[in-house]
């Protein structure tokens, strides 16, 4: 990889950056430098560095050193491979200048964030990285990482803690704050990030004005969309074969990409609109559409698909029952809750169904099934609340919720263990074990998890009953049959 510098090598068929990398300087620090960022924002930034070289990215991993370890020997260059039935198109991305491992390079990370050149701190730390209560969106002050950061504000481990520490340094140095741009799949992600960071700053304020300073930070919301399966060794081999280059961590993605950004960057921003992003005043309608249609379908397919024995999303959506269910979930249940014009929503739905069917993307149902406690509220339960308020039925959404309940029992339909990944996995497992295979006990136990269901939904009889009946059907008949009966 490292032989590809500043476009010096041009290999036919490989798209290589059109700028001299030695002239690029950092303007963005990105927290959570996973596959998603590298397929999405890093690619947009890569497209504009020829014109605005002062917006390079310094990435940071908050949990594991593996991204730094993989990318450092190749100068942080990597291949982004766009795949569909027409083939695989490789592109070398050079916008990431460095990756810091927050565990071992914490001081360097915070110092970089506090440097005057950094005007944006962006995040893809996943839902759980916000250390919040998913049902209320408020900072969870009992979260172990927050407890840690409150005790050690100068050596934080959480994303909000790291942001507050860097803002405190900027305040002490008399610098203007950076803009914080959340790129995670949360409702009103900017507002949510702002609420959490401001609250933490209040709790940490020693009287010198930190909380007031953080009040002046802007937190634009964004809607980000690109499907990015986790990279496998088979993907590494495909990329090596096509490019002739050894890449320790290529990223595979789909052709589709979308980015809608609320235009609120007092410290300045790159001209994102020149490389395909949409800058708007209000992102919320776009976010809601994406969370309820794309992600709501994804999570429903993940649980039902996994239980039905489908390893990949494209296999699940090829099942006529699941296809009909997802089509109905979007058309009958999600779309009426959304403020966009009907024709826009129908076109979006049809495009989603085609994207889910992309056979070149090996997107595992298990990957999407992860962290359900953090995802269900904005993907399925918000839509259900709106359906309830309009006195409308929600049978397909409820089946998605019930499939999550069935999934977190940790045992699949053939009696094999399921590797349930969730920050609340232990608690979920205890509830499931206590309930045995009794659908009423299981549903009651899980509905009592207020971080997911809040205190309102479990009180609504029609919600409880619909979910419990589906769970009974899933336990008695299996997922394929439960889907068939509904559709
Ligand atoms: C997926 C998302 O893993 C998941 O939970 O639903 O990552 C999804 O692929 C992206 O939001 C697509 O933009």
XYZ file of C-alpha atoms and ligand atoms in Angstrom:
500
model
C 0.000 0.000 0.000
C 2.611 2.517 1.021
C 4.011 2.648 -2.517
C 0.822 4.511 -3.436
C 1.656 7.998 -2.243
C 0.538 11.261 -3.776
C -0.847 9.545 -6.825
C 2.703 8.518 -7.775
C 1.546 5.094 -8.844
C -1.429 4.838 -11.163
C -2.756 1.368 -11.683
C -5.461 0.930 -14.301
C -8.796 0.189 -12.674
C -7.805 1.570 -9.270
C -9.036 5.008 -8.366
C -6.173 6.778 -6.565
C -6.384 10.138 -4.739
C -5.953 13.218 -6.890
C -3.922 15.287 -4.391
C -0.437 15.377 -2.992
C -0.780 13.781 0.405
C 2.302 15.523 1.771
C 0.428 18.847 1.567
C -2.592 17.663 3.563
C -2.927 18.881 7.162
C -5.463 17.842 9.819
C -8.690 19.791 10.343
C -10.904 16.984 11.679
C -10.535 14.528 14.553
C -12.800 11.536 14.143
C -13.652 9.374 17.164
C -14.515 5.752 16.316
C -12.526 5.055 13.172
C -14.365 1.879 12.215
C -15.412 0.496 8.865
C -18.416 2.797 8.667
C -16.412 6.031 8.855
C -13.844 4.701 6.411
C -16.539 3.851 3.847
C -18.455 7.074 4.302
C -17.095 10.364 5.677
C -13.431 9.568 4.947
C -14.379 9.002 1.292
C -16.216 12.352 1.048
C -13.245 14.128 2.614
C -10.880 12.304 0.260
C -12.808 13.781 -2.678
C -12.258 17.356 -1.555
C -8.659 17.399 -0.350
C -7.325 18.420 -3.782
C -9.131 21.757 -3.310
C -9.042 22.107 0.469
C -6.000 20.250 1.830
C -6.439 21.631 5.355
C -9.243 19.192 6.187
C -7.348 15.926 6.649
C -8.560 13.506 9.321
C -6.869 12.231 12.461
C -8.822 9.170 13.579
C -9.032 7.619 17.023
C -10.076 4.188 18.227
C -11.568 4.288 21.690
C -11.598 0.573 22.432
C -9.085 -1.469 20.476
C -5.657 -0.781 18.958
C -6.336 -2.974 15.900
C -7.127 -0.224 13.356
C -3.933 1.648 14.175
C -1.917 -1.571 14.105
C -3.314 -2.540 10.706
C -3.073 0.859 9.027
C 0.131 2.357 10.429
C 2.468 0.137 8.355
C 0.597 1.251 5.216
C 0.677 4.980 6.089
C -3.036 4.834 6.966
C -3.951 4.319 3.306
C -6.570 1.690 2.600
C -8.753 0.340 -0.168
C -12.445 1.120 -0.332
C -14.042 -1.539 -2.555
C -17.500 -0.753 -3.919
C -19.348 -3.932 -4.800
C -22.455 -5.001 -6.652
C -23.363 -7.491 -9.353
C -21.411 -5.497 -11.939
C -18.171 -6.100 -10.046
C -15.809 -4.588 -7.495
C -14.401 -1.065 -7.902
C -11.381 -0.317 -5.742
C -10.397 3.156 -4.629
C -7.439 4.129 -2.457
C -8.406 6.547 0.300
C -5.755 8.876 1.713
C -7.760 11.300 3.847
C -6.865 9.628 7.145
C -3.463 10.949 8.157
C -3.048 9.160 11.453
C -4.977 6.879 13.814
C -4.492 7.202 17.567
C -5.300 4.470 20.052
C -7.110 6.275 22.862
C -6.023 3.722 25.446
C -2.303 4.234 24.954
C -2.254 7.697 23.317
C -4.938 9.480 25.314
C -2.938 12.621 26.067
C -1.850 12.946 22.429
C -5.449 12.535 21.274
C -6.795 15.221 23.619
C -3.902 17.524 22.746
C -4.622 17.063 19.020
C -8.308 17.854 19.588
C -7.282 21.001 21.442
C -5.028 22.253 18.649
C -6.288 25.367 16.804
C -6.256 23.613 13.390
C -8.975 21.174 14.486
C -12.367 22.671 13.722
C -14.545 19.559 13.649
C -14.688 16.549 15.957
C -16.881 13.924 14.343
C -18.101 10.641 15.794
C -19.117 7.147 14.804
C -18.912 5.452 18.183
C -22.150 3.436 17.719
C -25.250 3.911 19.816
C -23.703 2.533 22.994
C -20.728 4.918 22.758
C -22.946 7.790 23.920
C -23.303 6.261 27.414
C -26.940 7.278 27.497
C -30.254 5.775 28.414
C -31.525 4.686 24.976
C -35.177 5.223 25.873
C -34.766 8.813 27.143
C -31.615 9.940 25.329
C -30.206 11.357 28.601
C -26.671 10.770 29.897
C -26.544 7.620 32.034
C -24.672 8.890 35.067
C -24.309 5.344 36.402
C -22.647 4.105 33.217
C -19.277 2.623 34.315
C -17.336 4.742 31.778
C -19.046 7.918 32.975
C -18.424 6.997 36.618
C -14.782 6.556 35.646
C -14.605 9.853 33.769
C -16.227 11.815 36.589
C -13.543 10.459 38.922
C -10.714 11.035 36.388
C -11.762 13.938 34.154
C -8.206 14.414 32.880
C -7.918 10.760 31.732
C -11.342 10.003 30.252
C -12.281 6.774 28.465
C -15.759 7.592 27.103
C -16.371 9.585 23.926
C -18.300 12.312 25.803
C -15.523 12.424 28.423
C -12.805 12.809 25.785
C -14.760 15.608 24.082
C -15.265 17.479 27.363
C -11.567 17.113 28.278
C -10.500 18.556 24.907
C -13.026 21.400 25.171
C -11.724 22.219 28.641
C -8.184 22.531 27.251
C -9.429 24.822 24.470
C -11.266 26.938 27.012
C -8.147 27.258 29.182
C -6.153 28.317 26.119
C -8.690 30.874 25.006
C -9.488 29.014 21.774
C -12.887 28.831 20.115
C -14.539 25.424 20.410
C -14.661 22.877 17.591
C -17.987 21.738 16.169
C -19.104 18.272 17.289
C -20.682 16.289 14.452
C -22.341 12.997 15.357
C -22.579 10.520 12.461
C -24.302 7.764 14.438
C -27.731 6.217 13.910
C -29.451 8.039 16.758
C -32.601 10.139 16.573
C -31.617 13.840 16.341
C -28.045 12.671 16.735
C -26.680 16.200 17.106
C -29.192 17.171 19.746
C -28.598 13.883 21.572
C -24.822 14.327 21.502
C -25.204 17.932 22.674
C -27.467 17.011 25.570
C -25.033 14.324 26.764
C -21.843 16.365 26.407
C -23.389 19.438 28.059
C -24.661 17.380 30.974
C -21.275 15.792 31.513
C -19.604 19.217 31.351
C -22.026 20.480 34.016
C -21.139 17.542 36.253
C -17.423 18.144 35.693
C -17.489 21.926 35.983
C -15.175 22.981 38.770
C -16.468 26.561 38.750
C -14.082 27.930 36.102
C -16.690 28.151 33.353
C -16.479 24.805 31.579
C -20.259 24.300 31.441
C -20.793 27.785 30.027
C -18.102 27.264 27.401
C -19.630 23.939 26.326
C -22.977 25.734 25.951
C -21.407 27.595 23.026
C -20.468 24.420 21.118
C -22.592 23.542 18.117
C -23.779 19.994 17.487
C -25.228 19.714 13.969
C -27.325 16.628 13.247
C -26.544 14.416 10.268
C -28.194 11.559 8.422
C -25.578 9.168 7.185
C -26.211 6.163 5.023
C -24.063 3.478 3.485
C -24.183 -0.243 4.158
C -20.792 -1.499 5.342
C -20.394 -5.149 6.317
C -17.491 -6.087 8.598
C -14.354 -6.988 6.597
C -13.456 -10.676 6.380
C -10.322 -12.524 5.265
C -12.181 -13.450 2.074
C -12.603 -9.701 1.416
C -8.860 -9.135 1.947
C -8.150 -11.840 -0.622
C -10.607 -10.323 -3.145
C -8.986 -6.898 -2.790
C -5.436 -8.286 -3.060
C -6.470 -10.163 -6.170
C -7.949 -7.131 -7.902
C -5.392 -4.506 -6.899
C -2.250 -6.563 -6.529
C -1.696 -4.712 -3.237
C -1.559 -6.148 0.264
C -4.055 -4.242 2.380
C -4.382 -5.317 6.020
C -7.797 -3.710 6.344
C -9.750 -2.930 3.188
C -13.395 -1.888 3.475
C -16.196 -3.376 1.374
C -19.312 -1.361 0.689
C -22.204 -0.731 -1.695
C -22.424 1.909 -4.471
C -25.150 3.865 -2.611
C -24.064 6.641 -0.291
C -25.985 9.524 1.284
C -25.129 12.259 3.740
C -27.516 14.972 4.891
C -25.964 17.556 7.197
C -27.461 20.365 9.252
C -25.490 23.442 8.245
C -24.306 24.694 11.632
C -20.494 24.917 11.712
C -19.411 28.186 13.364
C -15.762 27.049 13.262
C -15.952 26.399 9.515
C -16.351 23.245 7.480
C -15.136 21.699 4.259
C -17.364 22.309 1.202
C -19.140 18.976 1.695
C -21.864 20.065 -0.752
C -19.328 19.948 -3.602
C -18.786 16.217 -3.142
C -22.367 15.013 -2.895
C -23.523 15.820 0.653
C -26.799 17.702 1.141
C -26.578 20.676 3.507
C -29.993 21.450 4.979
C -31.579 23.414 7.790
C -33.407 20.491 9.356
C -32.116 16.931 9.143
C -34.773 15.375 11.340
C -37.197 14.242 8.599
C -34.324 12.489 6.789
C -33.079 10.845 9.980
C -36.522 9.628 10.889
C -37.071 8.189 7.411
C -33.779 6.363 7.487
C -34.036 5.046 11.052
C -37.598 3.820 10.637
C -37.366 2.435 7.106
C -33.787 1.267 6.597
C -32.706 0.500 10.128
C -36.144 -0.697 11.287
C -36.191 -3.162 8.387
C -32.592 -4.130 9.033
C -33.158 -4.990 12.684
C -36.373 -6.903 11.935
C -34.605 -8.852 9.186
C -31.602 -9.447 11.400
C -33.581 -11.205 14.153
C -36.111 -12.980 11.945
C -33.459 -13.818 9.359
C -30.985 -15.161 11.890
C -33.659 -17.293 13.555
C -34.756 -18.542 10.112
C -31.199 -19.696 9.425
C -30.110 -16.914 7.060
C -26.544 -15.774 7.533
C -26.754 -12.750 5.215
C -29.269 -9.972 4.608
C -29.506 -10.715 0.877
C -30.528 -14.304 1.713
C -33.147 -13.111 4.190
C -34.721 -10.630 1.768
C -34.787 -13.303 -0.966
C -37.218 -15.275 1.243
C -40.664 -14.343 -0.141
C -42.206 -14.237 3.347
C -39.560 -11.894 4.738
C -39.671 -9.754 1.595
C -43.422 -9.329 1.932
C -43.102 -8.614 5.645
C -40.438 -5.928 5.142
C -42.330 -4.374 2.249
C -45.420 -4.215 4.463
C -43.507 -2.952 7.492
C -42.248 0.008 5.468
C -45.397 0.701 3.445
C -48.193 0.048 5.914
C -46.550 0.820 9.234
C -43.522 3.127 8.906
C -44.399 5.360 5.951
C -47.652 6.765 7.409
C -45.641 8.057 10.394
C -43.180 10.026 8.227
C -43.504 13.627 7.056
C -42.056 13.088 3.547
C -44.248 12.964 0.410
C -45.623 9.527 -0.386
C -43.806 9.299 -3.746
C -40.450 10.057 -2.089
C -41.070 7.335 0.484
C -42.112 4.773 -2.129
C -38.999 5.439 -4.189
C -36.870 5.204 -1.040
C -38.507 1.895 -0.102
C -37.932 0.371 -3.543
C -34.331 1.467 -3.509
C -33.874 -0.068 -0.038
C -35.314 -3.399 -1.125
C -32.825 -3.447 -4.022
C -29.938 -2.483 -1.713
C -30.804 -5.249 0.768
C -30.783 -7.750 -2.133
C -27.218 -6.836 -3.267
C -25.605 -10.312 -3.376
C -22.082 -8.898 -3.536
C -22.419 -7.466 -0.006
C -21.907 -10.145 2.584
C -23.810 -8.368 5.343
C -24.370 -10.727 8.245
C -27.676 -10.744 10.081
C -25.648 -11.372 13.242
C -23.744 -8.097 12.724
C -26.969 -6.068 12.597
C -28.466 -8.042 15.495
C -25.789 -6.627 17.801
C -26.695 -4.054 20.466
C -30.446 -4.454 20.100
C -31.125 -2.685 23.408
C -29.506 0.430 21.957
C -31.236 0.195 18.572
C -34.822 -0.895 19.190
C -36.093 2.416 20.633
C -35.389 4.527 17.526
C -35.791 1.778 14.924
C -39.051 0.112 15.964
C -40.491 1.503 19.194
C -40.776 5.157 18.130
C -42.775 4.055 15.094
C -44.969 1.889 17.321
C -45.619 4.860 19.642
C -46.758 6.926 16.653
C -48.960 4.077 15.401
C -50.537 3.769 18.851
C -51.178 7.503 19.027
C -52.963 7.293 15.673
C -54.898 4.196 16.814
C -53.346 2.216 13.951
C -52.163 -1.427 14.052
C -48.455 -2.409 13.996
C -48.336 -6.212 13.625
C -45.086 -6.345 11.624
C -43.194 -3.959 13.909
C -44.367 -6.012 16.886
C -43.077 -9.187 15.228
C -39.679 -7.480 14.899
C -39.711 -6.673 18.636
C -40.790 -10.232 19.506
C -38.018 -11.654 17.283
C -35.498 -9.615 19.269
C -36.949 -11.146 22.474
C -36.644 -14.628 20.992
C -33.084 -13.886 19.787
C -31.780 -12.658 23.162
C -32.701 -15.952 24.805
C -29.323 -16.952 23.360
C -30.505 -20.293 21.948
C -31.450 -20.693 18.292
C -34.224 -22.845 16.832
C -31.907 -25.844 16.511
C -30.870 -25.531 20.177
C -27.463 -24.052 19.357
C -26.104 -21.073 21.325
C -26.426 -17.580 19.823
C -23.534 -15.206 20.524
C -25.681 -12.290 21.707
C -23.601 -9.093 21.649
C -25.189 -6.325 23.664
C -24.051 -4.086 26.516
C -26.966 -5.543 28.497
C -26.401 -9.168 27.374
C -25.930 -10.530 30.899
C -29.129 -8.961 32.183
C -31.069 -10.127 29.121
C -29.775 -13.654 29.569
C -30.817 -13.691 33.235
C -34.315 -12.580 32.311
C -34.514 -15.231 29.589
C -33.202 -17.999 31.822
C -35.649 -17.050 34.569
C -38.564 -17.194 32.123
C -37.694 -20.542 30.570
C -39.632 -20.861 27.355
C -42.773 -19.281 28.748
C -43.676 -16.465 26.317
C -45.679 -14.480 28.873
C -42.898 -14.534 31.473
C -40.269 -13.809 28.849
C -42.195 -10.892 27.367
C -43.004 -9.478 30.818
C -39.404 -9.779 31.932
C -38.029 -8.003 28.875
C -40.769 -5.366 28.765
C -39.650 -4.350 32.256
C -36.299 -3.188 30.851
C -37.176 0.515 30.946
C -33.966 1.566 29.162
C -35.508 -0.031 26.060
C -39.271 0.206 26.464
C -39.578 3.249 28.696
C -42.315 3.296 31.302
C -45.133 4.084 28.853
C -45.167 1.232 26.342
C -45.357 -1.667 28.819
C -48.584 -0.101 30.189
C -50.314 -0.346 26.822
C -52.283 -3.598 26.721
C -52.509 -3.834 22.954
C -48.727 -3.471 22.674
C -48.041 -6.102 25.343
C -50.549 -8.510 23.862
C -49.406 -8.168 20.261
C -45.751 -8.658 21.152
C -46.511 -11.546 23.517
C -48.638 -13.355 20.925
C -45.899 -13.059 18.330
C -43.331 -14.306 20.814
C -45.556 -17.300 21.532
C -45.778 -18.014 17.805
C -42.006 -17.671 17.375
C -41.341 -20.079 20.253
C -43.962 -22.601 19.175
C -43.696 -22.489 15.397
C -40.326 -20.968 14.582
C -39.525 -17.769 12.728
C -40.303 -18.896 9.168
C -43.757 -20.037 10.153
C -44.421 -16.950 12.291
C -43.566 -14.760 9.301
C -45.704 -16.895 6.984
C -48.704 -16.645 9.296
C -48.436 -12.891 9.478
C -48.017 -12.350 5.757
C -27.225 -1.516 10.434
C -26.601 -0.188 10.067
O -25.652 -2.651 11.748
C -26.727 -2.069 11.749
O -27.408 -1.963 12.760
O -28.608 -1.357 10.459
O -25.259 -0.151 10.347
C -26.830 0.142 8.582
O -26.151 -0.737 7.736
C -26.424 1.557 8.264
O -27.125 2.425 9.096
C -26.682 1.891 6.808
O -26.509 3.233 6.589
